[in-house]
Structure formats: structure tokens, C-alpha cells
């Protein structure tokens, strides 16, 4: 795990554009560093050292300040509290990246510095770093967990780690949803294999099928008829499937 000083890319207030809490206002902590590199990745800064980060000073103004990395947990908490005004505007604090679980010690150190009732912690994760997850289970409130498939990401999946990851969340009785990004090349067999992770561990988990959003020439979403077929296949295996595209880019949100 990393120290309680962390490498940030940015901190800002925006509208959540993915998953079941789509449309909710959140404060986003975008951490640097990622241990995977998806073909469609829209955050290239998470794959290179970032000397400075962007910090929004006041919610909704996009008045970014530039600060040198690494950032202390105490300073990060101060910035979050400043951005959280007026009180009650934000649904939760989104811990994203990159891969936020590479900053597990930071997450645990940050939790007691912020009012849990006012800012629940929402973890957006690639869903395979089991040991790191277990170290923060008492600090987080909601989890958005990816199950990566090779047709969309370009690298081999980690389904066994995904199973262990989802089991740890379920055993902790945390609120969780699973997201699977689909592309035109995604086969029914590949999708069924990924969905079996959910079926075998926690079959009632809400499962989001997300057509890939092209970025920098990478990623081709399924054709309309193909998406309908993949949706039908998923609903034949699991009881709680929804299809939700990325919407924050449609709204010009970060």
C-alpha cells in the first residue's frame, strides 16, 4: 500500500454519469496511478507520474487551483470540506482514478476526517485488488465494481479475483453494483462467463451493462441490435440487469 500522502489528478464537484446513482451530485477525488490499462481508458494521466494536481476551489465554478503532488490527507480533507459547501448538496464522495485502492491507506486515513453522514464514501474500482479492498471495508459505504472483459479492455480478465472481491463486499453487507463495459466484439459466451461471477457469488447484485464510450480512437460500442441481444443474454442469467451508457460526457461534465 501507499503512504498517507497521495498522488492526485484532480478534485472537483460534478454530476455522476454512470451506474445506478447516475444524475447524483458528487465530489470526485481522482487519484493517480492504475494497475491496468484498458484500451478505452479516458484518464491517460493515471498511467504517468503527475507532478501537479487540479483542485476546484468552490463548487460549480470550475476555478481550479494547481498544487504540487504528493498531497497530505489533512490537506485533502480540508479541500473536500471547502468544496462540500453548501452542506447537503452532494450525495457522496466518489473515490475514483486510476485505481483508488492503490491508495488504500489514504482512504482509511481520510475517513475519520470527514462526517460520514454528510459524505458517504463511494468507491469506483476495477474490482480485483482483494487485499486492498479488505483493508478499507470499514471505511467505505458504496461500491461500483468493474468486471473487465478482454474484448473491451484488451487484456485478460481476472474473474477469480473478481469473485473474491465481490464476496468480500457481500460479506461486509455493503451496497454494491457491478459494471461490465461492452463493445461490438463482445461475444455472448464472454459476457456469460463474466456474469457467472455475479451469479456464483451474489446473484441479486445490480449489474450494469455499459456500452463503451470511444476515446482517442479506441472502443466501438455494440450496434443497437447487438446490444439488445447481449442484454437479453444477461437477463436470462441474472434478475437485476440494467443498461446505462456514460452520460457525463453528454453533459460536458468531468
mmCIF file of C-alpha atoms in Angstrom:
data_model
loop_
_atom_site.group_PDB
_atom_site.id
_atom_site.type_symbol
_atom_site.label_atom_id
_atom_site.label_comp_id
_atom_site.label_asym_id
_atom_site.label_seq_id
_atom_site.Cartn_x
_atom_site.Cartn_y
_atom_site.Cartn_z
ATOM 1 C CA UNK A 1 0.000 0.000 0.000
ATOM 2 C CA UNK A 2 0.989 3.603 -0.456
ATOM 3 C CA UNK A 3 1.661 6.143 2.283
ATOM 4 C CA UNK A 4 -0.972 8.569 3.523
ATOM 5 C CA UNK A 5 0.463 11.143 1.159
ATOM 6 C CA UNK A 6 -1.209 10.581 -2.182
ATOM 7 C CA UNK A 7 -0.827 11.441 -5.827
ATOM 8 C CA UNK A 8 -3.930 13.187 -7.117
ATOM 9 C CA UNK A 9 -5.011 14.096 -10.624
ATOM 10 C CA UNK A 10 -7.936 16.315 -9.642
ATOM 11 C CA UNK A 11 -10.640 17.120 -7.111
ATOM 12 C CA UNK A 12 -13.948 18.566 -8.271
ATOM 13 C CA UNK A 13 -17.733 18.651 -7.882
ATOM 14 C CA UNK A 14 -19.800 17.189 -10.736
ATOM 15 C CA UNK A 15 -22.744 15.005 -11.710
ATOM 16 C CA UNK A 16 -22.261 11.254 -11.629
ATOM 17 C CA UNK A 17 -22.655 9.899 -15.144
ATOM 18 C CA UNK A 18 -22.512 6.119 -14.658
ATOM 19 C CA UNK A 19 -24.306 3.359 -12.810
ATOM 20 C CA UNK A 20 -27.396 3.297 -10.588
ATOM 21 C CA UNK A 21 -26.704 6.647 -8.895
ATOM 22 C CA UNK A 22 -26.495 8.396 -12.248
ATOM 23 C CA UNK A 23 -27.540 12.034 -12.002
ATOM 24 C CA UNK A 24 -26.447 12.476 -8.390
ATOM 25 C CA UNK A 25 -24.113 15.312 -7.447
ATOM 26 C CA UNK A 26 -20.800 14.076 -6.032
ATOM 27 C CA UNK A 27 -17.384 15.327 -5.053
ATOM 28 C CA UNK A 28 -14.820 13.390 -7.070
ATOM 29 C CA UNK A 29 -11.362 12.531 -5.754
ATOM 30 C CA UNK A 30 -9.476 11.330 -8.819
ATOM 31 C CA UNK A 31 -6.359 9.506 -7.697
ATOM 32 C CA UNK A 32 -3.328 8.959 -9.876
ATOM 33 C CA UNK A 33 -1.913 5.523 -10.769
ATOM 34 C CA UNK A 34 -3.627 2.444 -12.166
ATOM 35 C CA UNK A 35 -2.512 -1.186 -12.347
ATOM 36 C CA UNK A 36 -4.430 -1.907 -15.561
ATOM 37 C CA UNK A 37 -4.628 -0.086 -18.876
ATOM 38 C CA UNK A 38 -7.923 -0.504 -20.710
ATOM 39 C CA UNK A 39 -7.980 0.213 -24.435
ATOM 40 C CA UNK A 40 -10.821 2.707 -23.898
ATOM 41 C CA UNK A 41 -9.253 4.437 -20.870
ATOM 42 C CA UNK A 42 -10.248 8.115 -20.811
ATOM 43 C CA UNK A 43 -7.866 9.073 -17.992
ATOM 44 C CA UNK A 44 -4.370 8.835 -19.534
ATOM 45 C CA UNK A 45 -2.855 10.795 -16.642
ATOM 46 C CA UNK A 46 -3.356 7.786 -14.377
ATOM 47 C CA UNK A 47 -0.653 5.958 -16.328
ATOM 48 C CA UNK A 48 2.118 8.537 -15.937
ATOM 49 C CA UNK A 49 3.655 10.384 -12.968
ATOM 50 C CA UNK A 50 1.664 13.526 -12.226
ATOM 51 C CA UNK A 51 3.712 16.329 -10.709
ATOM 52 C CA UNK A 52 0.737 18.617 -10.021
ATOM 53 C CA UNK A 53 -2.995 18.216 -9.439
ATOM 54 C CA UNK A 54 -6.046 20.388 -10.137
ATOM 55 C CA UNK A 55 -8.213 21.345 -7.164
ATOM 56 C CA UNK A 56 -11.588 23.028 -7.634
ATOM 57 C CA UNK A 57 -11.788 25.812 -5.047
ATOM 58 C CA UNK A 58 -15.542 26.382 -4.964
ATOM 59 C CA UNK A 59 -18.290 24.073 -6.124
ATOM 60 C CA UNK A 60 -19.698 24.711 -9.616
ATOM 61 C CA UNK A 61 -17.228 27.474 -10.517
ATOM 62 C CA UNK A 62 -14.534 25.327 -12.185
ATOM 63 C CA UNK A 63 -11.996 27.645 -10.583
ATOM 64 C CA UNK A 64 -9.141 25.156 -10.452
ATOM 65 C CA UNK A 65 -6.019 25.707 -8.406
ATOM 66 C CA UNK A 66 -2.777 23.917 -9.219
ATOM 67 C CA UNK A 67 -0.925 22.148 -6.409
ATOM 68 C CA UNK A 68 2.199 20.021 -6.276
ATOM 69 C CA UNK A 69 1.983 16.285 -5.583
ATOM 70 C CA UNK A 70 2.046 14.419 -3.262
ATOM 71 C CA UNK A 71 -0.873 15.736 -1.215
ATOM 72 C CA UNK A 72 -1.292 15.091 2.518
ATOM 73 C CA UNK A 73 -4.511 13.539 3.800
ATOM 74 C CA UNK A 74 -5.121 16.537 6.078
ATOM 75 C CA UNK A 75 -4.862 18.937 3.159
ATOM 76 C CA UNK A 76 -7.106 16.764 1.007
ATOM 77 C CA UNK A 77 -9.752 16.691 3.750
ATOM 78 C CA UNK A 78 -9.629 20.489 4.028
ATOM 79 C CA UNK A 79 -10.172 20.906 0.300
ATOM 80 C CA UNK A 80 -13.060 18.411 0.308
ATOM 81 C CA UNK A 81 -14.768 20.212 3.198
ATOM 82 C CA UNK A 82 -14.421 23.514 1.361
ATOM 83 C CA UNK A 83 -15.872 22.047 -1.821
ATOM 84 C CA UNK A 84 -18.737 20.370 0.078
ATOM 85 C CA UNK A 85 -20.410 23.711 0.755
ATOM 86 C CA UNK A 86 -23.291 24.358 0.787
ATOM 87 C CA UNK A 87 -23.954 21.416 3.058
ATOM 88 C CA UNK A 88 -26.304 18.752 1.753
ATOM 89 C CA UNK A 89 -25.689 19.341 -1.960
ATOM 90 C CA UNK A 90 -23.604 16.219 -2.552
ATOM 91 C CA UNK A 91 -24.781 12.628 -2.477
ATOM 92 C CA UNK A 92 -21.346 11.218 -1.610
ATOM 93 C CA UNK A 93 -17.599 11.397 -2.129
ATOM 94 C CA UNK A 94 -16.532 9.437 -5.207
ATOM 95 C CA UNK A 95 -13.127 7.784 -4.830
ATOM 96 C CA UNK A 96 -12.018 7.189 -8.387
ATOM 97 C CA UNK A 97 -8.966 7.236 -10.610
ATOM 98 C CA UNK A 98 -6.994 5.491 -11.805
ATOM 99 C CA UNK A 99 -7.436 2.804 -9.233
ATOM 100 C CA UNK A 100 -8.292 4.269 -5.814
ATOM 101 C CA UNK A 101 -7.428 1.053 -3.966
ATOM 102 C CA UNK A 102 -3.771 1.739 -4.754
ATOM 103 C CA UNK A 103 -4.312 4.492 -2.163
ATOM 104 C CA UNK A 104 -5.998 2.330 0.471
ATOM 105 C CA UNK A 105 -4.078 3.855 3.386
ATOM 106 C CA UNK A 106 -5.099 7.323 2.243
ATOM 107 C CA UNK A 107 -8.757 6.273 2.151
ATOM 108 C CA UNK A 108 -8.582 4.882 5.682
ATOM 109 C CA UNK A 109 -6.814 7.991 6.972
ATOM 110 C CA UNK A 110 -9.321 10.281 5.238
ATOM 111 C CA UNK A 111 -12.458 8.613 6.625
ATOM 112 C CA UNK A 112 -12.279 9.937 10.228
ATOM 113 C CA UNK A 113 -11.587 13.471 8.973
ATOM 114 C CA UNK A 114 -14.945 13.763 7.183
ATOM 115 C CA UNK A 115 -18.500 13.489 8.504
ATOM 116 C CA UNK A 116 -19.796 10.108 7.375
ATOM 117 C CA UNK A 117 -23.430 11.192 7.468
ATOM 118 C CA UNK A 118 -22.744 14.142 5.185
ATOM 119 C CA UNK A 119 -20.330 12.425 2.776
ATOM 120 C CA UNK A 120 -20.591 8.649 2.385
ATOM 121 C CA UNK A 121 -17.575 7.136 0.587
ATOM 122 C CA UNK A 122 -18.357 5.737 -2.875
ATOM 123 C CA UNK A 123 -15.569 3.525 -4.259
ATOM 124 C CA UNK A 124 -15.209 3.198 -8.043
ATOM 125 C CA UNK A 125 -12.828 0.318 -8.640
ATOM 126 C CA UNK A 126 -11.542 -2.195 -11.171
ATOM 127 C CA UNK A 127 -12.700 -4.896 -8.774
ATOM 128 C CA UNK A 128 -9.715 -7.209 -8.355
ATOM 129 C CA UNK A 129 -7.422 -5.853 -5.585
ATOM 130 C CA UNK A 130 -8.855 -8.030 -2.832
ATOM 131 C CA UNK A 131 -6.305 -7.404 -0.063
ATOM 132 C CA UNK A 132 -6.525 -3.646 -0.521
ATOM 133 C CA UNK A 133 -10.324 -3.800 -0.515
ATOM 134 C CA UNK A 134 -10.368 -5.774 2.735
ATOM 135 C CA UNK A 135 -8.270 -3.075 4.400
ATOM 136 C CA UNK A 136 -10.897 -0.364 3.700
ATOM 137 C CA UNK A 137 -14.171 -2.270 4.098
ATOM 138 C CA UNK A 138 -14.936 -0.365 7.281
ATOM 139 C CA UNK A 139 -14.289 2.989 5.612
ATOM 140 C CA UNK A 140 -16.497 2.819 2.519
ATOM 141 C CA UNK A 141 -20.265 2.837 2.076
ATOM 142 C CA UNK A 142 -20.964 2.138 -1.602
ATOM 143 C CA UNK A 143 -19.002 0.247 -4.243
ATOM 144 C CA UNK A 144 -19.121 0.416 -8.014
ATOM 145 C CA UNK A 145 -17.139 -2.630 -9.134
ATOM 146 C CA UNK A 146 -15.982 -3.297 -12.681
ATOM 147 C CA UNK A 147 -15.647 -6.758 -14.136
ATOM 148 C CA UNK A 148 -13.241 -6.287 -17.019
ATOM 149 C CA UNK A 149 -13.617 -8.383 -20.173
ATOM 150 C CA UNK A 150 -10.917 -8.845 -22.785
ATOM 151 C CA UNK A 151 -12.911 -7.775 -25.846
ATOM 152 C CA UNK A 152 -13.400 -4.298 -24.357
ATOM 153 C CA UNK A 153 -10.189 -3.813 -22.378
ATOM 154 C CA UNK A 154 -7.547 -5.571 -24.459
ATOM 155 C CA UNK A 155 -6.171 -7.654 -21.568
ATOM 156 C CA UNK A 156 -7.020 -10.940 -19.874
ATOM 157 C CA UNK A 157 -9.776 -10.821 -17.244
ATOM 158 C CA UNK A 158 -9.303 -11.611 -13.553
ATOM 159 C CA UNK A 159 -12.535 -13.428 -12.842
ATOM 160 C CA UNK A 160 -11.290 -15.364 -9.795
ATOM 161 C CA UNK A 161 -10.126 -12.149 -8.146
ATOM 162 C CA UNK A 162 -13.459 -10.566 -9.126
ATOM 163 C CA UNK A 163 -15.256 -13.410 -7.316
ATOM 164 C CA UNK A 164 -13.210 -12.928 -4.164
ATOM 165 C CA UNK A 165 -13.698 -9.167 -4.385
ATOM 166 C CA UNK A 166 -17.477 -9.366 -4.702
ATOM 167 C CA UNK A 167 -17.640 -11.953 -1.922
ATOM 168 C CA UNK A 168 -15.735 -9.651 0.447
ATOM 169 C CA UNK A 169 -18.159 -6.800 -0.274
ATOM 170 C CA UNK A 170 -21.201 -9.028 0.115
ATOM 171 C CA UNK A 171 -19.929 -10.460 3.410
ATOM 172 C CA UNK A 172 -19.484 -6.898 4.690
ATOM 173 C CA UNK A 173 -23.101 -6.089 3.727
ATOM 174 C CA UNK A 174 -22.032 -3.069 1.703
ATOM 175 C CA UNK A 175 -24.128 -1.610 -1.097
ATOM 176 C CA UNK A 176 -22.575 -2.656 -4.422
ATOM 177 C CA UNK A 177 -23.264 -2.767 -8.112
ATOM 178 C CA UNK A 178 -21.259 -4.437 -10.867
ATOM 179 C CA UNK A 179 -20.441 -2.789 -14.184
ATOM 180 C CA UNK A 180 -19.350 -4.542 -17.385
ATOM 181 C CA UNK A 181 -18.248 -2.437 -20.352
ATOM 182 C CA UNK A 182 -19.339 -3.903 -23.694
ATOM 183 C CA UNK A 183 -18.037 -3.354 -27.217
ATOM 184 C CA UNK A 184 -19.057 -4.555 -30.661
ATOM 185 C CA UNK A 185 -16.655 -7.523 -30.372
ATOM 186 C CA UNK A 186 -18.087 -8.775 -27.078
ATOM 187 C CA UNK A 187 -19.440 -12.288 -27.568
ATOM 188 C CA UNK A 188 -22.364 -13.840 -25.745
ATOM 189 C CA UNK A 189 -20.057 -16.512 -24.326
ATOM 190 C CA UNK A 190 -17.630 -13.925 -22.969
ATOM 191 C CA UNK A 191 -20.435 -11.950 -21.353
ATOM 192 C CA UNK A 192 -21.944 -15.081 -19.787
ATOM 193 C CA UNK A 193 -18.570 -16.003 -18.292
ATOM 194 C CA UNK A 194 -18.270 -12.538 -16.731
ATOM 195 C CA UNK A 195 -21.856 -12.650 -15.462
ATOM 196 C CA UNK A 196 -21.193 -16.010 -13.830
ATOM 197 C CA UNK A 197 -19.017 -14.152 -11.313
ATOM 198 C CA UNK A 198 -22.145 -12.375 -10.066
ATOM 199 C CA UNK A 199 -24.365 -15.445 -10.331
ATOM 200 C CA UNK A 200 -21.947 -17.573 -8.295
ATOM 201 C CA UNK A 201 -21.342 -15.025 -5.524
ATOM 202 C CA UNK A 202 -24.226 -12.572 -5.141
ATOM 203 C CA UNK A 203 -26.826 -13.126 -7.891
ATOM 204 C CA UNK A 204 -29.148 -10.297 -6.834
ATOM 205 C CA UNK A 205 -26.426 -7.663 -7.280
ATOM 206 C CA UNK A 206 -27.489 -4.907 -9.665
ATOM 207 C CA UNK A 207 -25.445 -5.423 -12.837
ATOM 208 C CA UNK A 208 -24.921 -2.564 -15.275
ATOM 209 C CA UNK A 209 -24.109 -3.234 -18.920
ATOM 210 C CA UNK A 210 -22.336 -0.130 -20.213
ATOM 211 C CA UNK A 211 -21.689 0.316 -23.950
ATOM 212 C CA UNK A 212 -18.125 1.521 -24.345
ATOM 213 C CA UNK A 213 -17.604 5.230 -24.952
ATOM 214 C CA UNK A 214 -14.969 5.662 -27.682
ATOM 215 C CA UNK A 215 -11.892 7.615 -26.596
ATOM 216 C CA UNK A 216 -8.876 8.637 -28.690
ATOM 217 C CA UNK A 217 -9.968 6.313 -31.483
ATOM 218 C CA UNK A 218 -10.397 3.269 -29.192
ATOM 219 C CA UNK A 219 -13.624 1.434 -28.451
ATOM 220 C CA UNK A 220 -16.581 0.637 -30.699
ATOM 221 C CA UNK A 221 -19.922 0.241 -28.881
ATOM 222 C CA UNK A 222 -22.297 -2.580 -29.813
ATOM 223 C CA UNK A 223 -24.750 -1.922 -32.624
ATOM 224 C CA UNK A 224 -28.345 -1.409 -31.377
ATOM 225 C CA UNK A 225 -29.421 -4.946 -32.285
ATOM 226 C CA UNK A 226 -26.260 -6.411 -30.794
ATOM 227 C CA UNK A 227 -26.769 -4.530 -27.533
ATOM 228 C CA UNK A 228 -30.328 -5.815 -27.298
ATOM 229 C CA UNK A 229 -29.110 -9.384 -27.788
ATOM 230 C CA UNK A 230 -26.410 -9.030 -25.090
ATOM 231 C CA UNK A 231 -28.984 -7.513 -22.756
ATOM 232 C CA UNK A 232 -31.302 -10.463 -23.393
ATOM 233 C CA UNK A 233 -28.494 -12.916 -22.642
ATOM 234 C CA UNK A 234 -27.685 -11.129 -19.384
ATOM 235 C CA UNK A 235 -31.311 -11.026 -18.243
ATOM 236 C CA UNK A 236 -31.525 -14.751 -18.883
ATOM 237 C CA UNK A 237 -28.851 -15.313 -16.225
ATOM 238 C CA UNK A 238 -29.371 -12.556 -13.641
ATOM 239 C CA UNK A 239 -32.507 -10.906 -12.205
ATOM 240 C CA UNK A 240 -31.193 -7.363 -11.776
ATOM 241 C CA UNK A 241 -29.666 -6.148 -15.060
ATOM 242 C CA UNK A 242 -29.810 -2.611 -16.466
ATOM 243 C CA UNK A 243 -28.193 -0.930 -19.478
ATOM 244 C CA UNK A 244 -26.772 2.523 -18.743
ATOM 245 C CA UNK A 245 -24.338 4.423 -21.006
ATOM 246 C CA UNK A 246 -21.839 7.014 -19.815
ATOM 247 C CA UNK A 247 -23.814 10.247 -19.624
ATOM 248 C CA UNK A 248 -21.455 12.753 -18.019
ATOM 249 C CA UNK A 249 -19.710 13.356 -21.334
ATOM 250 C CA UNK A 250 -23.050 14.137 -22.947
ATOM 251 C CA UNK A 251 -23.457 16.799 -20.250
ATOM 252 C CA UNK A 252 -19.861 18.078 -20.624
ATOM 253 C CA UNK A 253 -19.125 17.026 -17.060
ATOM 254 C CA UNK A 254 -15.640 15.934 -15.996
#
